[in-house]
């Protein structure tokens, strides 16, 4: 069976102006229990690659520059 | 990251601890302290810094047995009654006798507990009978404090490695585990003399009402991998039909009342704002009353705080919104809900296995030993009932110490190379397909079926249909599941555990032909409690490739229970409503 993509609004938002992943920071990617954050090859900034969030907040709490915001996933809101 | 890398390596250690959440770090610490010469490895699917049920911390201890407030005898009695008598008391008593040491040790780690003006621990009464709740004012620091200790003791930590199966030797004893790198799919064989499973609840079993796969009560990384691994290694699992079901905020996975807001005067109410249960402390009997009220004309059910002074509400909100589930404030804010103004709608959680809150776990004795030689289990996945976070720490310590003692006496067992080859084929099969069914779709279907057919009230014919439908999903898993990168493979392997747990839930529930533990095992076609035939544990295990259940006698009580006391939890409904 061929695969299709279903769009989804992701709960974790990264402020690219504040994110210092391009300087080598990987804190949010490291601490996420679900391992859903990645550093973008295009922008060198962190982003939510997989919509598999427990909205538990280590990414936001541990981010050294306050670049990460965790929102409640739309289906729960 | 996430691209497949072909690799196979072998690591050897003395004590292998799988799971770096709560019990695991303590098990690793105690094993190393018992014998610093031992090589102790701590394996974690996520990152030990922020993994497991307490990734953001915890607001308090729910079951602290502190001298002056409670005795191990009282606590053992409370848990025996709360669990409808189906308890081997030895592990419960051992926990109760040991946990005060662990509290003091955690306090020294920097995890401070609430103290009164005299510097004594300041406990709150929440349970039906005794006083066991100890708040943690800096509860958000738990994981950091543990991590410091692990670094100090030079425990070897391997993050982002997911164990998939246990290795056993020809004589049946444990020989290690096989694991996969969750970012590359590289394969790892870990040989060990003893293995401690600390892999948390099976919390991704039922589907939350929101339909969001990861909106579970438990941290969704706790997908039941430990239950599945123990099962496939031949270990016995106890009382799996005693599901975990918890009262939560509607649509949000935060617990509500009993342990945090209760001591301040908040309570669970119906739509009329009236109390309908005597004790908000979690038990199957309490959940049954909750469920009844929810379904009744006086439903739904609410958390009531709006009768309290605004400052008190502020204090409660500060705890609820800072520790354990810190996104809760955002959830309420988005809906415009203020605790001071109106009651908060509540609902019941999806089903799962978890001894932390009920009694469904891998069967262990008072040394945390499973029925497989050299294999231990602690925390939410081990069968010590209602043991919560402090139980994970305490029983993790017990497991670590015993596993270290055994490991220093024995040689490294051999393992079956053929088994490893077959397991590698099983794991990599979804990566060899180019199209098929992706893990998220397969998971949604499996968990939707769990909700439709396995959650209580349990009906025989319905559960049997569920078994047949889940068998179809398993066939899809075997024949059509596709994983396009290492991350999808991680999810695929978790679905494998979820399917195993769903099968175990159905099998165990069908086996016990009575109702017990309130809502947890409410079998509509066997509505009565049948002590004559079912005052026993049920053990489920894999025998010759098949799932079988059997009865196991309860060990004679150490702390006797009077008949009048035994039924205390059956009288939870507020009497003027009955």
mmCIF file of N, CA and C in Angstrom, chain B residues 241-349:
data_model
loop_
_atom_site.group_PDB
_atom_site.id
_atom_site.type_symbol
_atom_site.label_atom_id
_atom_site.label_comp_id
_atom_site.label_asym_id
_atom_site.label_seq_id
_atom_site.Cartn_x
_atom_site.Cartn_y
_atom_site.Cartn_z
ATOM 1 N N UNK B 241 -5.262 -8.671 35.092
ATOM 2 C CA UNK B 241 -6.655 -8.227 34.944
ATOM 3 C C UNK B 241 -6.986 -7.075 35.899
ATOM 4 N N UNK B 242 -6.125 -6.844 36.878
ATOM 5 C CA UNK B 242 -6.309 -5.712 37.800
ATOM 6 C C UNK B 242 -5.712 -4.470 37.131
ATOM 7 N N UNK B 243 -6.426 -3.954 36.128
ATOM 8 C CA UNK B 243 -5.935 -2.840 35.305
ATOM 9 C C UNK B 243 -5.632 -1.594 36.139
ATOM 10 N N UNK B 244 -4.835 -0.734 35.547
ATOM 11 C CA UNK B 244 -4.742 0.633 36.065
ATOM 12 C C UNK B 244 -5.756 1.510 35.325
ATOM 13 N N UNK B 245 -6.609 2.191 36.080
ATOM 14 C CA UNK B 245 -7.513 3.202 35.532
ATOM 15 C C UNK B 245 -7.529 4.333 36.558
ATOM 16 N N UNK B 246 -7.291 5.558 36.138
ATOM 17 C CA UNK B 246 -7.153 6.639 37.105
ATOM 18 C C UNK B 246 -8.132 7.780 36.844
ATOM 19 N N UNK B 247 -8.506 8.498 37.898
ATOM 20 C CA UNK B 247 -9.350 9.687 37.710
ATOM 21 C C UNK B 247 -8.476 10.854 37.270
ATOM 22 N N UNK B 248 -8.841 11.479 36.157
ATOM 23 C CA UNK B 248 -8.026 12.563 35.611
ATOM 24 C C UNK B 248 -8.897 13.762 35.272
ATOM 25 N N UNK B 249 -8.214 14.885 35.014
ATOM 26 C CA UNK B 249 -8.883 16.048 34.437
ATOM 27 C C UNK B 249 -9.363 15.636 33.042
ATOM 28 N N UNK B 250 -10.605 15.970 32.683
ATOM 29 C CA UNK B 250 -11.127 15.613 31.365
ATOM 30 C C UNK B 250 -10.238 16.211 30.266
ATOM 31 N N UNK B 251 -9.803 15.370 29.354
ATOM 32 C CA UNK B 251 -8.970 15.731 28.198
ATOM 33 C C UNK B 251 -7.514 16.052 28.541
ATOM 34 N N UNK B 252 -7.209 16.200 29.815
ATOM 35 C CA UNK B 252 -5.814 16.451 30.194
ATOM 36 C C UNK B 252 -5.357 15.285 31.061
ATOM 37 N N UNK B 253 -4.074 14.883 30.898
ATOM 38 C CA UNK B 253 -3.634 13.662 31.559
ATOM 39 C C UNK B 253 -3.128 13.865 32.986
ATOM 40 N N UNK B 254 -3.522 14.962 33.593
ATOM 41 C CA UNK B 254 -3.074 15.217 34.958
ATOM 42 C C UNK B 254 -4.002 14.606 35.983
ATOM 43 N N UNK B 255 -3.403 13.992 37.016
ATOM 44 C CA UNK B 255 -4.240 13.528 38.128
ATOM 45 C C UNK B 255 -4.743 14.762 38.866
ATOM 46 N N UNK B 256 -5.753 14.585 39.703
ATOM 47 C CA UNK B 256 -6.424 15.784 40.143
ATOM 48 C C UNK B 256 -6.323 16.080 41.615
ATOM 49 N N UNK B 257 -6.731 15.179 42.423
ATOM 50 C CA UNK B 257 -7.232 15.651 43.686
ATOM 51 C C UNK B 257 -6.546 15.050 44.893
ATOM 52 N N UNK B 258 -6.617 13.750 44.972
ATOM 53 C CA UNK B 258 -6.417 13.094 46.260
ATOM 54 C C UNK B 258 -5.155 13.543 46.980
ATOM 55 N N UNK B 259 -4.033 13.467 46.310
ATOM 56 C CA UNK B 259 -2.784 13.601 47.048
ATOM 57 C C UNK B 259 -2.291 15.032 47.146
ATOM 58 N N UNK B 260 -2.704 15.881 46.213
ATOM 59 C CA UNK B 260 -2.243 17.270 46.237
ATOM 60 C C UNK B 260 -3.318 18.190 46.806
ATOM 61 N N UNK B 261 -4.477 18.207 46.136
ATOM 62 C CA UNK B 261 -5.512 19.173 46.511
ATOM 63 C C UNK B 261 -6.313 18.711 47.729
ATOM 64 N N UNK B 262 -6.411 17.395 47.919
ATOM 65 C CA UNK B 262 -7.196 16.834 49.019
ATOM 66 C C UNK B 262 -6.832 17.392 50.385
ATOM 67 N N UNK B 263 -5.547 17.361 50.748
ATOM 68 C CA UNK B 263 -5.173 17.854 52.069
ATOM 69 C C UNK B 263 -5.512 19.335 52.297
ATOM 70 N N UNK B 264 -5.717 20.101 51.213
ATOM 71 C CA UNK B 264 -6.100 21.511 51.350
ATOM 72 C C UNK B 264 -7.615 21.692 51.450
ATOM 73 N N UNK B 265 -8.379 20.607 51.289
ATOM 74 C CA UNK B 265 -9.833 20.716 51.405
ATOM 75 C C UNK B 265 -10.584 20.567 50.101
ATOM 76 N N UNK B 266 -9.888 20.316 49.003
ATOM 77 C CA UNK B 266 -10.569 20.065 47.735
ATOM 78 C C UNK B 266 -11.111 18.642 47.743
ATOM 79 N N UNK B 267 -12.112 18.392 46.900
ATOM 80 C CA UNK B 267 -12.627 17.026 46.829
ATOM 81 C C UNK B 267 -13.277 16.744 45.488
ATOM 82 N N UNK B 268 -13.538 15.446 45.247
ATOM 83 C CA UNK B 268 -14.203 15.005 44.044
ATOM 84 C C UNK B 268 -15.704 15.130 44.270
ATOM 85 N N UNK B 269 -16.396 15.802 43.328
ATOM 86 C CA UNK B 269 -17.827 16.078 43.509
ATOM 87 C C UNK B 269 -18.595 15.684 42.252
ATOM 88 N N UNK B 270 -19.911 15.570 42.393
ATOM 89 C CA UNK B 270 -20.756 15.363 41.213
ATOM 90 C C UNK B 270 -21.225 16.725 40.685
ATOM 91 N N UNK B 271 -22.106 16.690 39.675
ATOM 92 C CA UNK B 271 -22.513 17.950 39.038
ATOM 93 C C UNK B 271 -23.247 18.874 40.015
ATOM 94 N N UNK B 272 -23.788 18.304 41.087
ATOM 95 C CA UNK B 272 -24.466 19.119 42.110
ATOM 96 C C UNK B 272 -23.477 19.735 43.105
ATOM 97 N N UNK B 273 -22.208 19.413 42.907
ATOM 98 C CA UNK B 273 -21.194 19.928 43.826
ATOM 99 C C UNK B 273 -21.090 19.131 45.106
ATOM 100 N N UNK B 274 -21.752 17.963 45.129
ATOM 101 C CA UNK B 274 -21.768 17.143 46.351
ATOM 102 C C UNK B 274 -20.701 16.046 46.288
ATOM 103 N N UNK B 275 -20.147 15.797 47.452
ATOM 104 C CA UNK B 275 -19.202 14.696 47.618
ATOM 105 C C UNK B 275 -19.948 13.370 47.489
ATOM 106 N N UNK B 276 -19.393 12.403 46.788
ATOM 107 C CA UNK B 276 -20.070 11.101 46.703
ATOM 108 C C UNK B 276 -19.184 9.938 47.138
ATOM 109 N N UNK B 277 -17.888 10.196 47.377
ATOM 110 C CA UNK B 277 -17.024 9.151 47.916
ATOM 111 C C UNK B 277 -16.378 9.643 49.203
ATOM 112 N N UNK B 278 -16.216 8.729 50.136
ATOM 113 C CA UNK B 278 -15.645 9.080 51.441
ATOM 114 C C UNK B 278 -14.166 9.432 51.314
ATOM 115 N N UNK B 279 -13.450 8.696 50.444
ATOM 116 C CA UNK B 279 -12.008 8.873 50.331
ATOM 117 C C UNK B 279 -11.637 8.986 48.860
ATOM 118 N N UNK B 280 -10.890 10.035 48.509
ATOM 119 C CA UNK B 280 -10.465 10.232 47.128
ATOM 120 C C UNK B 280 -9.207 9.438 46.789
ATOM 121 N N UNK B 281 -8.688 8.710 47.774
ATOM 122 C CA UNK B 281 -7.492 7.906 47.536
ATOM 123 C C UNK B 281 -7.785 6.861 46.451
ATOM 124 N N UNK B 282 -6.858 6.725 45.503
ATOM 125 C CA UNK B 282 -7.103 5.863 44.352
ATOM 126 C C UNK B 282 -7.180 4.385 44.726
ATOM 127 N N UNK B 283 -8.265 3.738 44.294
ATOM 128 C CA UNK B 283 -8.394 2.292 44.405
ATOM 129 C C UNK B 283 -9.424 1.863 43.370
ATOM 130 N N UNK B 284 -9.507 0.563 43.107
ATOM 131 C CA UNK B 284 -10.490 0.079 42.142
ATOM 132 C C UNK B 284 -11.907 0.358 42.600
ATOM 133 N N UNK B 285 -12.117 0.261 43.914
ATOM 134 C CA UNK B 285 -13.441 0.511 44.480
ATOM 135 C C UNK B 285 -13.827 1.974 44.310
ATOM 136 N N UNK B 286 -12.839 2.872 44.544
ATOM 137 C CA UNK B 286 -13.078 4.298 44.343
ATOM 138 C C UNK B 286 -13.394 4.571 42.878
ATOM 139 N N UNK B 287 -12.661 3.909 41.973
ATOM 140 C CA UNK B 287 -12.886 4.124 40.539
ATOM 141 C C UNK B 287 -14.273 3.646 40.115
ATOM 142 N N UNK B 288 -14.750 2.564 40.751
ATOM 143 C CA UNK B 288 -16.087 2.070 40.420
ATOM 144 C C UNK B 288 -17.148 3.114 40.807
ATOM 145 N N UNK B 289 -16.991 3.709 41.998
ATOM 146 C CA UNK B 289 -17.932 4.755 42.433
ATOM 147 C C UNK B 289 -17.840 5.961 41.503
ATOM 148 N N UNK B 290 -16.641 6.306 41.106
ATOM 149 C CA UNK B 290 -16.402 7.410 40.174
ATOM 150 C C UNK B 290 -17.140 7.126 38.860
ATOM 151 N N UNK B 291 -16.945 5.921 38.369
ATOM 152 C CA UNK B 291 -17.572 5.508 37.101
ATOM 153 C C UNK B 291 -19.101 5.553 37.215
ATOM 154 N N UNK B 292 -19.626 5.029 38.317
ATOM 155 C CA UNK B 292 -21.078 5.023 38.531
ATOM 156 C C UNK B 292 -21.648 6.448 38.509
ATOM 157 N N UNK B 293 -20.949 7.362 39.201
ATOM 158 C CA UNK B 293 -21.431 8.744 39.264
ATOM 159 C C UNK B 293 -21.364 9.406 37.887
ATOM 160 N N UNK B 294 -20.265 9.080 37.182
ATOM 161 C CA UNK B 294 -20.050 9.618 35.835
ATOM 162 C C UNK B 294 -21.205 9.241 34.907
ATOM 163 N N UNK B 295 -21.679 8.001 35.040
ATOM 164 C CA UNK B 295 -22.734 7.494 34.167
ATOM 165 C C UNK B 295 -24.134 7.898 34.652
ATOM 166 N N UNK B 296 -24.203 8.427 35.869
ATOM 167 C CA UNK B 296 -25.520 8.669 36.469
ATOM 168 C C UNK B 296 -26.072 10.037 36.068
ATOM 169 N N UNK B 297 -27.294 10.311 36.492
ATOM 170 C CA UNK B 297 -27.920 11.600 36.244
ATOM 171 C C UNK B 297 -27.273 12.745 37.005
ATOM 172 N N UNK B 298 -26.421 12.397 37.977
ATOM 173 C CA UNK B 298 -25.724 13.441 38.728
ATOM 174 C C UNK B 298 -24.334 13.713 38.164
ATOM 175 N N UNK B 299 -24.016 13.005 37.060
ATOM 176 C CA UNK B 299 -22.707 13.189 36.445
ATOM 177 C C UNK B 299 -22.668 14.450 35.607
ATOM 178 N N UNK B 300 -21.529 14.786 35.012
ATOM 179 C CA UNK B 300 -20.245 14.099 35.211
ATOM 180 C C UNK B 300 -19.623 14.414 36.578
ATOM 181 N N UNK B 301 -18.346 14.119 36.688
ATOM 182 C CA UNK B 301 -17.652 14.271 37.965
ATOM 183 C C UNK B 301 -16.685 15.448 37.857
ATOM 184 N N UNK B 302 -16.493 16.124 38.970
ATOM 185 C CA UNK B 302 -15.672 17.338 38.974
ATOM 186 C C UNK B 302 -14.671 17.331 40.127
ATOM 187 N N UNK B 303 -13.605 18.107 39.924
ATOM 188 C CA UNK B 303 -12.716 18.453 41.023
ATOM 189 C C UNK B 303 -13.216 19.791 41.562
ATOM 190 N N UNK B 304 -13.524 19.817 42.857
ATOM 191 C CA UNK B 304 -14.117 21.036 43.421
ATOM 192 C C UNK B 304 -13.111 21.754 44.310
ATOM 193 N N UNK B 305 -12.774 22.988 43.916
ATOM 194 C CA UNK B 305 -11.897 23.835 44.716
ATOM 195 C C UNK B 305 -12.521 25.199 44.972
ATOM 196 N N UNK B 306 -13.649 25.492 44.277
ATOM 197 C CA UNK B 306 -14.151 26.866 44.307
ATOM 198 C C UNK B 306 -14.790 27.273 45.640
ATOM 199 N N UNK B 307 -14.814 26.338 46.606
ATOM 200 C CA UNK B 307 -15.293 26.686 47.948
ATOM 201 C C UNK B 307 -14.136 27.132 48.837
ATOM 202 N N UNK B 308 -12.905 26.999 48.325
ATOM 203 C CA UNK B 308 -11.730 27.312 49.151
ATOM 204 C C UNK B 308 -11.350 28.789 49.014
ATOM 205 N N UNK B 309 -10.586 29.278 49.988
ATOM 206 C CA UNK B 309 -10.089 30.657 49.928
ATOM 207 C C UNK B 309 -9.199 30.810 48.686
ATOM 208 N N UNK B 310 -9.330 31.952 47.980
ATOM 209 C CA UNK B 310 -8.534 32.149 46.757
ATOM 210 C C UNK B 310 -7.028 31.916 46.968
ATOM 211 N N UNK B 311 -6.510 32.280 48.132
ATOM 212 C CA UNK B 311 -5.077 32.070 48.382
ATOM 213 C C UNK B 311 -4.740 30.586 48.449
ATOM 214 N N UNK B 312 -5.658 29.812 49.052
ATOM 215 C CA UNK B 312 -5.449 28.363 49.132
ATOM 216 C C UNK B 312 -5.452 27.767 47.723
ATOM 217 N N UNK B 313 -6.398 28.222 46.913
ATOM 218 C CA UNK B 313 -6.462 27.737 45.530
ATOM 219 C C UNK B 313 -5.163 28.075 44.797
ATOM 220 N N UNK B 314 -4.666 29.286 45.055
ATOM 221 C CA UNK B 314 -3.411 29.701 44.438
ATOM 222 C C UNK B 314 -2.264 28.781 44.818
ATOM 223 N N UNK B 315 -2.258 28.393 46.077
ATOM 224 C CA UNK B 315 -1.193 27.502 46.569
ATOM 225 C C UNK B 315 -1.280 26.132 45.890
ATOM 226 N N UNK B 316 -2.512 25.607 45.764
ATOM 227 C CA UNK B 316 -2.711 24.318 45.099
ATOM 228 C C UNK B 316 -2.286 24.416 43.628
ATOM 229 N N UNK B 317 -2.747 25.483 42.964
ATOM 230 C CA UNK B 317 -2.420 25.658 41.545
ATOM 231 C C UNK B 317 -0.919 25.742 41.352
ATOM 232 N N UNK B 318 -0.240 26.398 42.297
ATOM 233 C CA UNK B 318 1.206 26.530 42.176
ATOM 234 C C UNK B 318 1.881 25.158 42.161
ATOM 235 N N UNK B 319 1.389 24.247 43.003
ATOM 236 C CA UNK B 319 1.968 22.892 43.015
ATOM 237 C C UNK B 319 1.573 22.150 41.737
ATOM 238 N N UNK B 320 0.265 22.189 41.427
ATOM 239 C CA UNK B 320 -0.238 21.417 40.285
ATOM 240 C C UNK B 320 0.372 21.883 38.960
ATOM 241 N N UNK B 321 0.695 23.166 38.864
ATOM 242 C CA UNK B 321 1.149 23.717 37.595
ATOM 243 C C UNK B 321 2.664 23.791 37.489
ATOM 244 N N UNK B 322 3.353 23.355 38.527
ATOM 245 C CA UNK B 322 4.808 23.473 38.511
ATOM 246 C C UNK B 322 5.487 22.099 38.401
ATOM 247 N N UNK B 323 4.913 21.108 39.087
ATOM 248 C CA UNK B 323 5.580 19.820 39.201
ATOM 249 C C UNK B 323 4.728 18.728 38.558
ATOM 250 N N UNK B 324 5.334 17.671 38.158
ATOM 251 C CA UNK B 324 4.739 16.472 37.559
ATOM 252 C C UNK B 324 4.094 16.767 36.210
ATOM 253 N N UNK B 325 3.080 17.669 36.150
ATOM 254 C CA UNK B 325 2.427 17.986 34.874
ATOM 255 C C UNK B 325 2.371 19.502 34.689
ATOM 256 N N UNK B 326 3.514 20.125 34.418
ATOM 257 C CA UNK B 326 3.555 21.581 34.412
ATOM 258 C C UNK B 326 2.784 22.242 33.270
ATOM 259 N N UNK B 327 2.375 21.498 32.257
ATOM 260 C CA UNK B 327 1.600 22.146 31.183
ATOM 261 C C UNK B 327 0.118 22.273 31.545
ATOM 262 N N UNK B 328 -0.264 21.815 32.735
ATOM 263 C CA UNK B 328 -1.668 21.820 33.141
ATOM 264 C C UNK B 328 -2.258 23.235 33.173
ATOM 265 N N UNK B 329 -1.490 24.202 33.662
ATOM 266 C CA UNK B 329 -1.962 25.572 33.731
ATOM 267 C C UNK B 329 -2.333 26.097 32.352
ATOM 268 N N UNK B 330 -1.502 25.729 31.367
ATOM 269 C CA UNK B 330 -1.766 26.156 29.988
ATOM 270 C C UNK B 330 -3.070 25.564 29.454
ATOM 271 N N UNK B 331 -3.304 24.329 29.818
ATOM 272 C CA UNK B 331 -4.527 23.653 29.382
ATOM 273 C C UNK B 331 -5.754 24.407 29.906
ATOM 274 N N UNK B 332 -5.738 24.711 31.210
ATOM 275 C CA UNK B 332 -6.893 25.405 31.807
ATOM 276 C C UNK B 332 -7.023 26.827 31.272
ATOM 277 N N UNK B 333 -5.894 27.490 31.110
ATOM 278 C CA UNK B 333 -5.890 28.869 30.632
ATOM 279 C C UNK B 333 -6.532 28.960 29.245
ATOM 280 N N UNK B 334 -6.167 28.000 28.379
ATOM 281 C CA UNK B 334 -6.699 28.029 27.011
ATOM 282 C C UNK B 334 -8.215 27.871 27.005
ATOM 283 N N UNK B 335 -8.753 27.180 28.004
ATOM 284 C CA UNK B 335 -10.205 26.991 28.072
ATOM 285 C C UNK B 335 -10.882 28.054 28.941
ATOM 286 N N UNK B 336 -10.063 28.923 29.503
ATOM 287 C CA UNK B 336 -10.619 29.958 30.370
ATOM 288 C C UNK B 336 -11.158 29.413 31.678
ATOM 289 N N UNK B 337 -10.572 28.323 32.166
ATOM 290 C CA UNK B 337 -11.053 27.716 33.417
ATOM 291 C C UNK B 337 -10.240 28.233 34.595
ATOM 292 N N UNK B 338 -10.927 28.789 35.574
ATOM 293 C CA UNK B 338 -10.263 29.242 36.792
ATOM 294 C C UNK B 338 -10.771 28.389 37.956
ATOM 295 N N UNK B 339 -9.827 27.731 38.660
ATOM 296 C CA UNK B 339 -10.198 26.858 39.785
ATOM 297 C C UNK B 339 -11.056 27.589 40.822
ATOM 298 N N UNK B 340 -10.835 28.911 40.913
ATOM 299 C CA UNK B 340 -11.542 29.677 41.959
ATOM 300 C C UNK B 340 -13.014 29.849 41.620
ATOM 301 N N UNK B 341 -13.313 29.852 40.320
ATOM 302 C CA UNK B 341 -14.672 30.183 39.896
ATOM 303 C C UNK B 341 -15.573 28.976 39.711
ATOM 304 N N UNK B 342 -15.035 27.938 39.043
ATOM 305 C CA UNK B 342 -15.916 26.795 38.848
ATOM 306 C C UNK B 342 -15.179 25.469 38.982
ATOM 307 N N UNK B 343 -15.979 24.445 39.092
ATOM 308 C CA UNK B 343 -15.407 23.114 39.258
ATOM 309 C C UNK B 343 -14.791 22.664 37.929
ATOM 310 N N UNK B 344 -13.817 21.746 38.033
ATOM 311 C CA UNK B 344 -13.079 21.282 36.857
ATOM 312 C C UNK B 344 -13.614 19.912 36.467
ATOM 313 N N UNK B 345 -14.045 19.783 35.224
ATOM 314 C CA UNK B 345 -14.586 18.494 34.776
ATOM 315 C C UNK B 345 -13.507 17.413 34.816
ATOM 316 N N UNK B 346 -13.898 16.234 35.317
ATOM 317 C CA UNK B 346 -12.964 15.105 35.390
ATOM 318 C C UNK B 346 -13.490 13.937 34.566
ATOM 319 N N UNK B 347 -12.614 12.983 34.312
ATOM 320 C CA UNK B 347 -13.002 11.782 33.587
ATOM 321 C C UNK B 347 -12.069 10.660 34.017
ATOM 322 N N UNK B 348 -12.290 9.466 33.437
ATOM 323 C CA UNK B 348 -11.392 8.368 33.805
ATOM 324 C C UNK B 348 -10.398 8.122 32.677
ATOM 325 N N UNK B 349 -9.240 7.645 33.054
ATOM 326 C CA UNK B 349 -8.160 7.448 32.084
ATOM 327 C C UNK B 349 -8.400 6.199 31.251
#
